[in-house]
Coordinates of C-alpha atoms and ligand atoms in Angstrom, one line a residue:
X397 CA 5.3 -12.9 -30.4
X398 CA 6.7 -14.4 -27.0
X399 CA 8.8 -11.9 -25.0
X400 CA 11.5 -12.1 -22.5
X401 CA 11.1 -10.7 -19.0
X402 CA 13.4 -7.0 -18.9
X403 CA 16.6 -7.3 -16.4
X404 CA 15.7 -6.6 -12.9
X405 CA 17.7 -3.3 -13.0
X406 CA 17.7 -1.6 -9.7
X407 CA 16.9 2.0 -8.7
X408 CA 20.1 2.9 -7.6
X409 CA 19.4 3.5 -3.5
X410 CA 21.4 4.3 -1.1
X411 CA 22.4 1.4 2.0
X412 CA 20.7 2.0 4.6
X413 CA 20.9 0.1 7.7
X414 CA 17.5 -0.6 9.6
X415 CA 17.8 -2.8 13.0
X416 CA 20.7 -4.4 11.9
X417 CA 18.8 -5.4 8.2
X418 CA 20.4 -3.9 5.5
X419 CA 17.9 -1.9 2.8
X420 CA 19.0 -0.4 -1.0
X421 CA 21.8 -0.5 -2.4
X422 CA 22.6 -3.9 -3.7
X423 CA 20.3 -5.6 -0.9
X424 CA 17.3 -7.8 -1.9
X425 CA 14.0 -6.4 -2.0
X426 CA 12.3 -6.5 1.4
X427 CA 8.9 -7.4 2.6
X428 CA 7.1 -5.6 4.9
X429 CA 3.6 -6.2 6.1
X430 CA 1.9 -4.8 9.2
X431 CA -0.3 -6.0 12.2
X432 CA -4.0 -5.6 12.5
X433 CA -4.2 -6.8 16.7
X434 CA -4.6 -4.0 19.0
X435 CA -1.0 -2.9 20.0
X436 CA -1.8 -3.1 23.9
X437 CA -2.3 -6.8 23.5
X438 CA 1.5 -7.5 23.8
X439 CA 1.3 -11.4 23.6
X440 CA -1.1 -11.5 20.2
X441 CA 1.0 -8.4 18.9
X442 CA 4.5 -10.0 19.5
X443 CA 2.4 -13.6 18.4
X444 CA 1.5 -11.5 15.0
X445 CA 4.6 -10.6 14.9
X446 CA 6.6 -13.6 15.0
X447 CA 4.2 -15.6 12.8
X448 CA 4.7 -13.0 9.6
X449 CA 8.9 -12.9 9.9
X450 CA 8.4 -16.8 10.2
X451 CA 6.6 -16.8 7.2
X452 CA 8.7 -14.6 5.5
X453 CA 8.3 -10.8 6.2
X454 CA 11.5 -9.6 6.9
X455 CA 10.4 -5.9 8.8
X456 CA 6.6 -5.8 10.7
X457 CA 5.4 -2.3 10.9
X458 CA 2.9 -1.4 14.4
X459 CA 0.4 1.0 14.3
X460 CA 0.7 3.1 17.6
X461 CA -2.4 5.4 18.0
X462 CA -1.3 6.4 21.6
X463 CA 0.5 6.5 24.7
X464 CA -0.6 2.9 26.2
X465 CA 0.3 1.3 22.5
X466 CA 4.2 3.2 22.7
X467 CA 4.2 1.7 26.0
X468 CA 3.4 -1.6 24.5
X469 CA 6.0 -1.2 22.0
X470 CA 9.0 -2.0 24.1
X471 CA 7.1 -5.0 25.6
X472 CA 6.9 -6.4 21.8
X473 CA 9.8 -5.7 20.7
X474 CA 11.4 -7.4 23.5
X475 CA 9.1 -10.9 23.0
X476 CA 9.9 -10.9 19.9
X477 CA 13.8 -10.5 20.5
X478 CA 13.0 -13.0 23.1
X479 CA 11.6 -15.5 20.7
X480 CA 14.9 -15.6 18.9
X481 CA 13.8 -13.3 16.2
X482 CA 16.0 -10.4 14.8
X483 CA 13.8 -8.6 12.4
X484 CA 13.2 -4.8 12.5
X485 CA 9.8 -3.3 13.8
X486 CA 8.3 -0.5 12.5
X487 CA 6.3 2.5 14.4
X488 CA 3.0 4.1 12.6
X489 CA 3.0 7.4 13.7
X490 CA 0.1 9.5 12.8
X491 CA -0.7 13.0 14.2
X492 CA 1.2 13.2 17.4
X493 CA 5.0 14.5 17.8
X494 CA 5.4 13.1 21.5
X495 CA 4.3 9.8 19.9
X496 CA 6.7 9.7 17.0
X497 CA 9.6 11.3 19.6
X498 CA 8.9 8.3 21.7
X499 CA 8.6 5.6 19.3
X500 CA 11.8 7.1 17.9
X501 CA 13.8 5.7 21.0
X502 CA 11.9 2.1 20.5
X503 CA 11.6 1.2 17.1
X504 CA 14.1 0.4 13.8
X505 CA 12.4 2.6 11.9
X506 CA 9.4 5.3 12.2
X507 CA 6.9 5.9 9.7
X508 CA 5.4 9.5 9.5
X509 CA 2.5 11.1 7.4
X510 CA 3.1 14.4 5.7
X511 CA -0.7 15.0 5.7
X512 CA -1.0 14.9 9.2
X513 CA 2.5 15.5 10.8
X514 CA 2.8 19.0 9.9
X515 CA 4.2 21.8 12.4
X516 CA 1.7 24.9 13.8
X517 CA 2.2 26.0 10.0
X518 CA 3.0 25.3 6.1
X519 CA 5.9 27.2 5.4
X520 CA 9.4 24.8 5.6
X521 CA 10.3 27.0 9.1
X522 CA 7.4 25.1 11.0
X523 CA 8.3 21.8 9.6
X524 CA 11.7 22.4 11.1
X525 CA 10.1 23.0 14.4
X526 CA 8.9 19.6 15.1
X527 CA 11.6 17.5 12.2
X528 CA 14.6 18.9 13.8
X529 CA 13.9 17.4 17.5
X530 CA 12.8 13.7 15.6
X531 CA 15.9 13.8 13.4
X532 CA 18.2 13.9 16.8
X533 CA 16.4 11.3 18.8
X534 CA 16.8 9.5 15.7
X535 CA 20.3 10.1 15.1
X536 CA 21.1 9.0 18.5
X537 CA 19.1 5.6 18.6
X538 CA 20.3 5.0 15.1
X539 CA 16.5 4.9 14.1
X540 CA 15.1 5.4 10.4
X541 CA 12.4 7.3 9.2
X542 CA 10.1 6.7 6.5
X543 CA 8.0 9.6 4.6
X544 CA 4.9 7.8 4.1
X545 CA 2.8 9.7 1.6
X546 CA -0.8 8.7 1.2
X547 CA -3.0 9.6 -1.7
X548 CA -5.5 9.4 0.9
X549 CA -4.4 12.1 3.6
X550 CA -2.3 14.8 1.6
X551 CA -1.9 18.1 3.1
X552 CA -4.4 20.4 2.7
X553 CA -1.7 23.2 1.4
X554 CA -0.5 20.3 -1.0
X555 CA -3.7 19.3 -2.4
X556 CA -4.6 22.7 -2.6
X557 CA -1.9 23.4 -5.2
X558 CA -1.1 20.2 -6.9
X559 CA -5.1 18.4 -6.6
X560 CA -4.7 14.7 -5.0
X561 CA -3.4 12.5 -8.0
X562 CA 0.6 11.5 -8.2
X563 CA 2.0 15.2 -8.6
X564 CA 0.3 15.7 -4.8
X565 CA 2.4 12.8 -3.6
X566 CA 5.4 14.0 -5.3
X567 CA 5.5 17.0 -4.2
X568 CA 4.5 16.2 -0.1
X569 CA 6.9 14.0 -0.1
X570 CA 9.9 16.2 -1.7
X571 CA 8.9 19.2 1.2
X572 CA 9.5 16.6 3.7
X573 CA 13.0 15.4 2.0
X574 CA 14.1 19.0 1.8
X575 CA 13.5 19.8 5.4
X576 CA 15.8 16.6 6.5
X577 CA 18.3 17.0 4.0
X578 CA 18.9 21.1 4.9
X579 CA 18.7 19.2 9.0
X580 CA 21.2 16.8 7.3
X581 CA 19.6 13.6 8.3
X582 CA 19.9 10.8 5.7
X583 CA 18.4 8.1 7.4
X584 CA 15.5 8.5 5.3
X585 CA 12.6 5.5 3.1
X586 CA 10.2 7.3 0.8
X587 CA 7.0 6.3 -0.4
X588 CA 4.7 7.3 -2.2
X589 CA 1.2 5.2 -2.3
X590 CA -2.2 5.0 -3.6
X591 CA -5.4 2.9 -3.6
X592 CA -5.2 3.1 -7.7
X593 CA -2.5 0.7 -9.3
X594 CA -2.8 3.2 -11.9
X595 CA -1.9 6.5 -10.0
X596 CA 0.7 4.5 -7.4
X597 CA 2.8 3.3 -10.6
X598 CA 2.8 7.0 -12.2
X599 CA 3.7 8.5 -8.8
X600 CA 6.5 5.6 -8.1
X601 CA 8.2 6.4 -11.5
X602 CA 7.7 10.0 -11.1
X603 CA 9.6 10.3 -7.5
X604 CA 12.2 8.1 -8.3
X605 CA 12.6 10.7 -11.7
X606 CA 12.5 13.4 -9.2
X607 CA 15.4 11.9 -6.8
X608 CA 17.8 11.3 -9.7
X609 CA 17.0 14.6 -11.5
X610 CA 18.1 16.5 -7.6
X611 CA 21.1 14.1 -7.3
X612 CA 19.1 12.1 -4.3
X613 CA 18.9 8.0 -3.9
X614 CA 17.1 7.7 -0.7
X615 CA 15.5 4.1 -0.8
X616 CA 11.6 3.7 -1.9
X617 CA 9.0 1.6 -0.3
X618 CA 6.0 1.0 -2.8
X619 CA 2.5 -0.6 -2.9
X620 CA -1.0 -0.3 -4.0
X621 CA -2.8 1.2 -0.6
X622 CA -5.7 -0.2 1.0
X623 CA -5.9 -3.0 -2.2
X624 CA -9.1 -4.8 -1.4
X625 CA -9.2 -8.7 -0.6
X626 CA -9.5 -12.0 -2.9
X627 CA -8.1 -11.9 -6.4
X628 CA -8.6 -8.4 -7.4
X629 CA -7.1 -6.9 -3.9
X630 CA -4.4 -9.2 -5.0
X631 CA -4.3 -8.4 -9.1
X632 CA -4.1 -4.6 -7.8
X633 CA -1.6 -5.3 -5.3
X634 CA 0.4 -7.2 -8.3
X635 CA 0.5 -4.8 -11.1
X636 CA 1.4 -1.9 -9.2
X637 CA 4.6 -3.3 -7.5
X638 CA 5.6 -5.4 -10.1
X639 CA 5.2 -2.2 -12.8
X640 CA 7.0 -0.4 -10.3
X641 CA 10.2 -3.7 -10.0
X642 CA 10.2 -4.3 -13.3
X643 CA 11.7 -0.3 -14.0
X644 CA 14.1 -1.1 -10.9
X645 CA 12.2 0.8 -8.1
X646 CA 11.2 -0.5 -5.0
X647 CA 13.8 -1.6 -2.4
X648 CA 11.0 -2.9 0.0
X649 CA 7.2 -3.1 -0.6
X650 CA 4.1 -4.3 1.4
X651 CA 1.2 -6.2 -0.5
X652 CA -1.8 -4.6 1.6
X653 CA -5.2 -6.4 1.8
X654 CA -8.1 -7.1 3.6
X655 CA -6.9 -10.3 5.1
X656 CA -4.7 -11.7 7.6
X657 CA -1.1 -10.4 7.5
X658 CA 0.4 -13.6 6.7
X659 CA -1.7 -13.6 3.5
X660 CA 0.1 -10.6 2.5
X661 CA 3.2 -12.1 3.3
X662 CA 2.5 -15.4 1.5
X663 CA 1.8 -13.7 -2.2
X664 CA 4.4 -10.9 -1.7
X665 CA 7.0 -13.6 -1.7
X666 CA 4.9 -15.0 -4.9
X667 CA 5.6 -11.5 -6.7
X668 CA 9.8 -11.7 -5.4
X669 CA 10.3 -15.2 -6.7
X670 CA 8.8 -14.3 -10.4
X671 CA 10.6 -10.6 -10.1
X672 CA 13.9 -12.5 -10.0
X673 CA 13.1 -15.7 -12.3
X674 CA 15.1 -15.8 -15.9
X675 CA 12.2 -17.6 -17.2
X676 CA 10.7 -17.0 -20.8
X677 CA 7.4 -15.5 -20.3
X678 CA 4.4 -17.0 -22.7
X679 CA 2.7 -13.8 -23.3
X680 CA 1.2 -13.1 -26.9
X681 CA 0.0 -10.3 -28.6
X682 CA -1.5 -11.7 -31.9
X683 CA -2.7 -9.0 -34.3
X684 CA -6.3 -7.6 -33.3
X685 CA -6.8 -6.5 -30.1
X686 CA -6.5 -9.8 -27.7
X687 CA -3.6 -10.3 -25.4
X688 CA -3.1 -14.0 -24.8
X689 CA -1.5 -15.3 -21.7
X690 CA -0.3 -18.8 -21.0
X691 CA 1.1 -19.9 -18.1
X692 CA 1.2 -23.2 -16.5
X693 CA 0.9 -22.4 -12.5
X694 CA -2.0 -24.4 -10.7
X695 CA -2.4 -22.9 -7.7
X696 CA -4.6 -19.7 -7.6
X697 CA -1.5 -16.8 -6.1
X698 CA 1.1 -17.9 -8.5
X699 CA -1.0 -18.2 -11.0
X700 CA -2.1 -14.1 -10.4
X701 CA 1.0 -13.0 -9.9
X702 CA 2.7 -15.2 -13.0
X703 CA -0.2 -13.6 -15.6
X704 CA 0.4 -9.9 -14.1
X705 CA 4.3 -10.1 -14.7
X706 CA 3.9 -11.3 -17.8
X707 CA 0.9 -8.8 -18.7
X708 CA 3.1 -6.0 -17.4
X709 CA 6.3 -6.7 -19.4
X710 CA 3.9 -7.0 -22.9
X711 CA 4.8 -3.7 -25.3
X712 CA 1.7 -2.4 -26.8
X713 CA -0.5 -3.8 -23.7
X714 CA -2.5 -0.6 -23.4
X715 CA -3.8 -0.9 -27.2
X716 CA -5.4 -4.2 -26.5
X717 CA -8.4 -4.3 -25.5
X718 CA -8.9 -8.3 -24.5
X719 CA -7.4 -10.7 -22.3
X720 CA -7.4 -14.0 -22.7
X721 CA -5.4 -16.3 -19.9
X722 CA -4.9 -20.0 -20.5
X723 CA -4.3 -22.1 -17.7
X724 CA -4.7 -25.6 -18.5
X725 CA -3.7 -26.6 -14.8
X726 CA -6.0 -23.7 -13.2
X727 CA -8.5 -24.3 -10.6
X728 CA -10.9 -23.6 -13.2
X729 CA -11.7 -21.3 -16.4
X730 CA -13.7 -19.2 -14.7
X731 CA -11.0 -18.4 -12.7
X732 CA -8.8 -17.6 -15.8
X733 CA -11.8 -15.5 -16.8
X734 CA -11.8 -13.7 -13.5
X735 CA -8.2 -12.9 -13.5
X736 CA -8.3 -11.1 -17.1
X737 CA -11.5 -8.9 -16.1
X738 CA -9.4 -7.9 -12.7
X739 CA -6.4 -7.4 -14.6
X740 CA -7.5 -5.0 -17.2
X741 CA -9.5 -3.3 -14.5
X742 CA -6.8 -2.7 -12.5
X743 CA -4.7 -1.7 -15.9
X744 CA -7.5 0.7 -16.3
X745 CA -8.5 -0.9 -20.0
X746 CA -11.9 -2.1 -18.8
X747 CA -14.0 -1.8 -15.5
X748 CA -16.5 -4.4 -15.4
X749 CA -16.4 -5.0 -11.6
X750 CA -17.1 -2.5 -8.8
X751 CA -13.7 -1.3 -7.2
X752 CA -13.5 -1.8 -3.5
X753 CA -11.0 -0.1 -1.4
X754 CA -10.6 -1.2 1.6
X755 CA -8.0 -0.5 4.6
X756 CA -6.1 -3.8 6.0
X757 CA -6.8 -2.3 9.1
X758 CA -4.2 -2.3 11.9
X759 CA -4.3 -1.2 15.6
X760 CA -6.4 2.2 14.8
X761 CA -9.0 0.2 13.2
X762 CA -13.0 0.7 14.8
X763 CA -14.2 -2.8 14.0
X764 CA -13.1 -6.3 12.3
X765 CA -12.5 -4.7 8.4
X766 CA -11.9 -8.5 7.1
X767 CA -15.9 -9.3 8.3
X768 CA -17.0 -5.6 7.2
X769 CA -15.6 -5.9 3.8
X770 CA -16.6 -9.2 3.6
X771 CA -20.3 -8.2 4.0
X772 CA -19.7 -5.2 1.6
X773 CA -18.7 -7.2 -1.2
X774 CA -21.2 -10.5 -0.2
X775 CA -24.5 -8.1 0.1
X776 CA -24.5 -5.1 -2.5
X777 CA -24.2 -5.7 -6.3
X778 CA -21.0 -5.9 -8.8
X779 CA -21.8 -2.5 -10.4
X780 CA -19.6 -1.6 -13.4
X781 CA -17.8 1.5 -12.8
X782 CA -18.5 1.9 -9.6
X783 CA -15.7 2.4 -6.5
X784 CA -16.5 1.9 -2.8
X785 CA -14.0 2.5 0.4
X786 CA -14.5 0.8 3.5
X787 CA -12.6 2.0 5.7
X788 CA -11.3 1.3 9.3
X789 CA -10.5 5.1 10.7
X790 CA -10.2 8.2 10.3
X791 CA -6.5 9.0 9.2
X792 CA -7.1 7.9 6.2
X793 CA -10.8 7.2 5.4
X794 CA -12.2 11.2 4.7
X795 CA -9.3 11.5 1.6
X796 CA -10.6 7.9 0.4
X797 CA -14.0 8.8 0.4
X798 CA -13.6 11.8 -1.7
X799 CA -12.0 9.6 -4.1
X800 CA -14.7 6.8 -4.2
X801 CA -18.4 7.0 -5.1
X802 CA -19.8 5.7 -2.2
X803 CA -18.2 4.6 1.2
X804 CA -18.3 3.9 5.0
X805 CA -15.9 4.7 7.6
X806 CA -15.8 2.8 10.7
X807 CA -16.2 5.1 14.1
X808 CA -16.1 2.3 16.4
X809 CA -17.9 0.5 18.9
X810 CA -20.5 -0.5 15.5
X811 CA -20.8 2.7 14.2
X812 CA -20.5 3.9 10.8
X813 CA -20.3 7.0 8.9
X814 CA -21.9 6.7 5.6
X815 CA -20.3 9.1 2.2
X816 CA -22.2 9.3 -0.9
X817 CA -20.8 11.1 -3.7
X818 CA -17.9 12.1 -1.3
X819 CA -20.7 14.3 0.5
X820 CA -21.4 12.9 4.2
X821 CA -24.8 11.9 5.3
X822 CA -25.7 12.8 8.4
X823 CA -25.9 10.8 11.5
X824 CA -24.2 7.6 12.3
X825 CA -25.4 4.1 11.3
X826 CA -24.6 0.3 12.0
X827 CA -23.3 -1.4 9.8
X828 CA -26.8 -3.1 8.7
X829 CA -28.1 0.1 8.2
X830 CA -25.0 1.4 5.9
X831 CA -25.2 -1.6 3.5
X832 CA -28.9 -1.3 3.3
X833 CA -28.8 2.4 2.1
X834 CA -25.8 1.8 -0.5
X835 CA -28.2 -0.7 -1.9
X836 CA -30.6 2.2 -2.3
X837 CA -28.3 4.3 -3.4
X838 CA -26.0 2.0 -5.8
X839 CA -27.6 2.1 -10.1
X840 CA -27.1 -1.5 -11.3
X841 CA -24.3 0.1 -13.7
X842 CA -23.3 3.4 -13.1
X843 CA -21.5 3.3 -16.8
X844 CA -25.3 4.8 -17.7
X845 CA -25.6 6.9 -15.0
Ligands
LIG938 S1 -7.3 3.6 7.4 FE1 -7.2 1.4 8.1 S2 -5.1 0.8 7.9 FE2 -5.1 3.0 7.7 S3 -4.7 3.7 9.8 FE3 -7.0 3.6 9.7 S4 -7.5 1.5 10.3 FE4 -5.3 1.5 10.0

């Protein structure tokens, strides 16, 4: 049985204007991807920049850990201008008020954390304490903000009441929308993300249920967080926003790996041009329990994100419990063979591989995550069953290691703090040192542990 991909039906958002860009609504989905440079390096910031909107992001988001990087912000914004380039930029704002109040006044839009942007306390009065003087600088610079929930730093009052899955994000992210809908700002993006395709799709759906149930549209940014690298960073990345397209919702995602920023950019546009094709998908599902996939794509990206569209729109997937993908112009079989493993991984069907989360890093990052998670995945062993999180800081890298068997956050200057079991071992270790005790630590399959 072949089957057609669904109509690209959208969520129905409200417009919203960012920088001049217009988001929702009956605008295309939008790209966003974010630099790893330190933001005090103007030049390689604005150079980042410029390279991923020529590539095809249409909004950059900047991380901005402190005063020196808001500082920087105007400087960047005004290369890239200068360049000839139009696109909006993004502030990531973690922790700090004065920050976000001053990036408010700089940027298109502002991204802020509901597990660590809270007021002095947790009843909605102290979130109007510190929202209400964001929403006016906002108002008056015609600047967006976007609730950025992460699985990975919920509030504490949150995950105390609702545990840290999909409800958790939920409901973060609908105390936040109720504090700047009684302030009656609208100029508001919502997302909701995780490092499991599994739990991002379920919490996706679920918010966008929520909104239409209270009468609300506000437009949704989506993505797998912290992804990984190669082809399962990519697999993960892939099933989780195109699950999430293919029901309508999403009115701007970031693909977010390991890896250079343009890399992200290059297969997001890989999962648009699919999303919008009218082609006839050559999925199967014989009777038994194999899922065959045929697709005719060469090269390695489209040939990922081709075999997840076509996986995701396949009724009666989850019953199946093979995958077969034929590729006769593939690099090779074994990459055909690597894709379906990935892909029912990620679909949570099998788990053959070890999971890796890792951050993409940006400018809060302690050390080079693309080399660190390179030598994580290079020097310990593919363990069934088994999840690891490297990750660059500490915003979001305590949440992901009590979510992951094993881990390492990066402190800085070559320093490493080392999670097993989501308990913290003490002292602080290089990163030499951190691989070398994983590998004492890690069972060859932890399926029989
Ligand atoms: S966890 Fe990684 S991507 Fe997230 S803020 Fe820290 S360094 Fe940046």
């Amino acid at each position: 049985m072949a089957t057609q991909y669904r109509a690209f039906e959208r969520f129905p958002s409200r417009q919203l204007n960012i920088g001049g860009m217009s988001l929702g609504g009956d605008s295309p989905v939008r790209i966003q991807s974010m630099t790893t440079t330190d933001t005090t390096n103007v030049k390689a910031t604005a150079r980042q920049c410029i390279s991923c909107f020529r590539a095809g992001a249409d909004m950059m988001r900047i991380g901005v850990p402190g005063k020196a990087a808001v500082k920087s912000l105007e400087k960047i914004k005004k290369e890239i201008r200068e360049a000839g380039v139009h696109n909006p930029v993004v502030a990531d704002i973690h922790f700090s008020h004065d920050l976000a109040m001053d990036a408010a006044g700089i940027a298109d839009k502002i991204r802020i954390n509901p597990g660590n942007f809270q007021g002095p306390g947790t009843r909605p009065e102290h979130l109007y304490s510190i929202l209400k003087p964001l929403t006016e600088k906002c108002r008056d610079h015609g600047t967006v903000i976007r609730i950025g929930s992460n699985a990975g730093s919920l509030p504490e009052h949150i995950r105390k009441a609702h545990g840290k899955g999909a409800e958790a994000l939920v409901e973060a992210t609908i105390e936040y929308l109720n504090v700047f809908r009684a302030l009656d700002f609208d100029g508001i993006v919502v997302s909701v993300k995780a490092s499991s395709a599994a739990e991002m799709i379920r919490a996706g759906i679920a918010i966008a249920e929520r909104m239409k149930h209270e009468g609300i549209n506000y437009p949704l940014h989506t993505g797998v967080t912290e992804a990984g690298s190669g082809t399962a960073g990519r697999i993960k990345s892939a099933l989780g926003i195109i699950s999430l397209l293919d029901r309508g919702i999403g009115d701007t995602f970031r693909v977010s790996l390991t890896e250079s920023p343009e890399k992200e950019v290059e297969f997001a546009k890989l999962i648009l041009e699919g999303s919008s094709t009218n082609s006839t998908a050559q999925a199967i599902c014989p009777e038994g329990d194999t899922i065959e996939i045929h697709s005719d794509e060469t090269e390695s990206g489209r040939l990922i994100a081709d075999s997840v569209r076509q996986y995701v729109v396949l009724p009666g997937r989850f019953k199946k419990k093979k995958l077969l993908i034929k590729a006769p112009h593939a690099v090779s079989r074994n990459f055909c063979g690597e894709i379906a493993s990935y892909l029912m991984q990620a679909a949570g069907i099998s788990n053959e591989h070890t999971d890796i989360i890792s951050c993409p890093a940006c400018a809060r990052a302690g050390a080079d995550m693309e080399m660190v998670c390179r030598e994580v995945k290079a020097r310990l062993p593919d363990v069934p069953a088994a999840r690891i999180a490297v990750m660059g800081c500490m915003v979001n890298g305590p949440g992901e290691m009590q979510l992951a068997d094993y881990g390492i956050i990066s402190t800085g200057k070559g320093s490493f703090r080392l999670f097993i079991n989501g308990v913290k071992v003490a002292g602080s270790f290089s990163l030499d040192e951190s691989i070398a005790a994983l590998q004492q630590y890690i069972p060859t399959d932890k399926r029989n542990v």
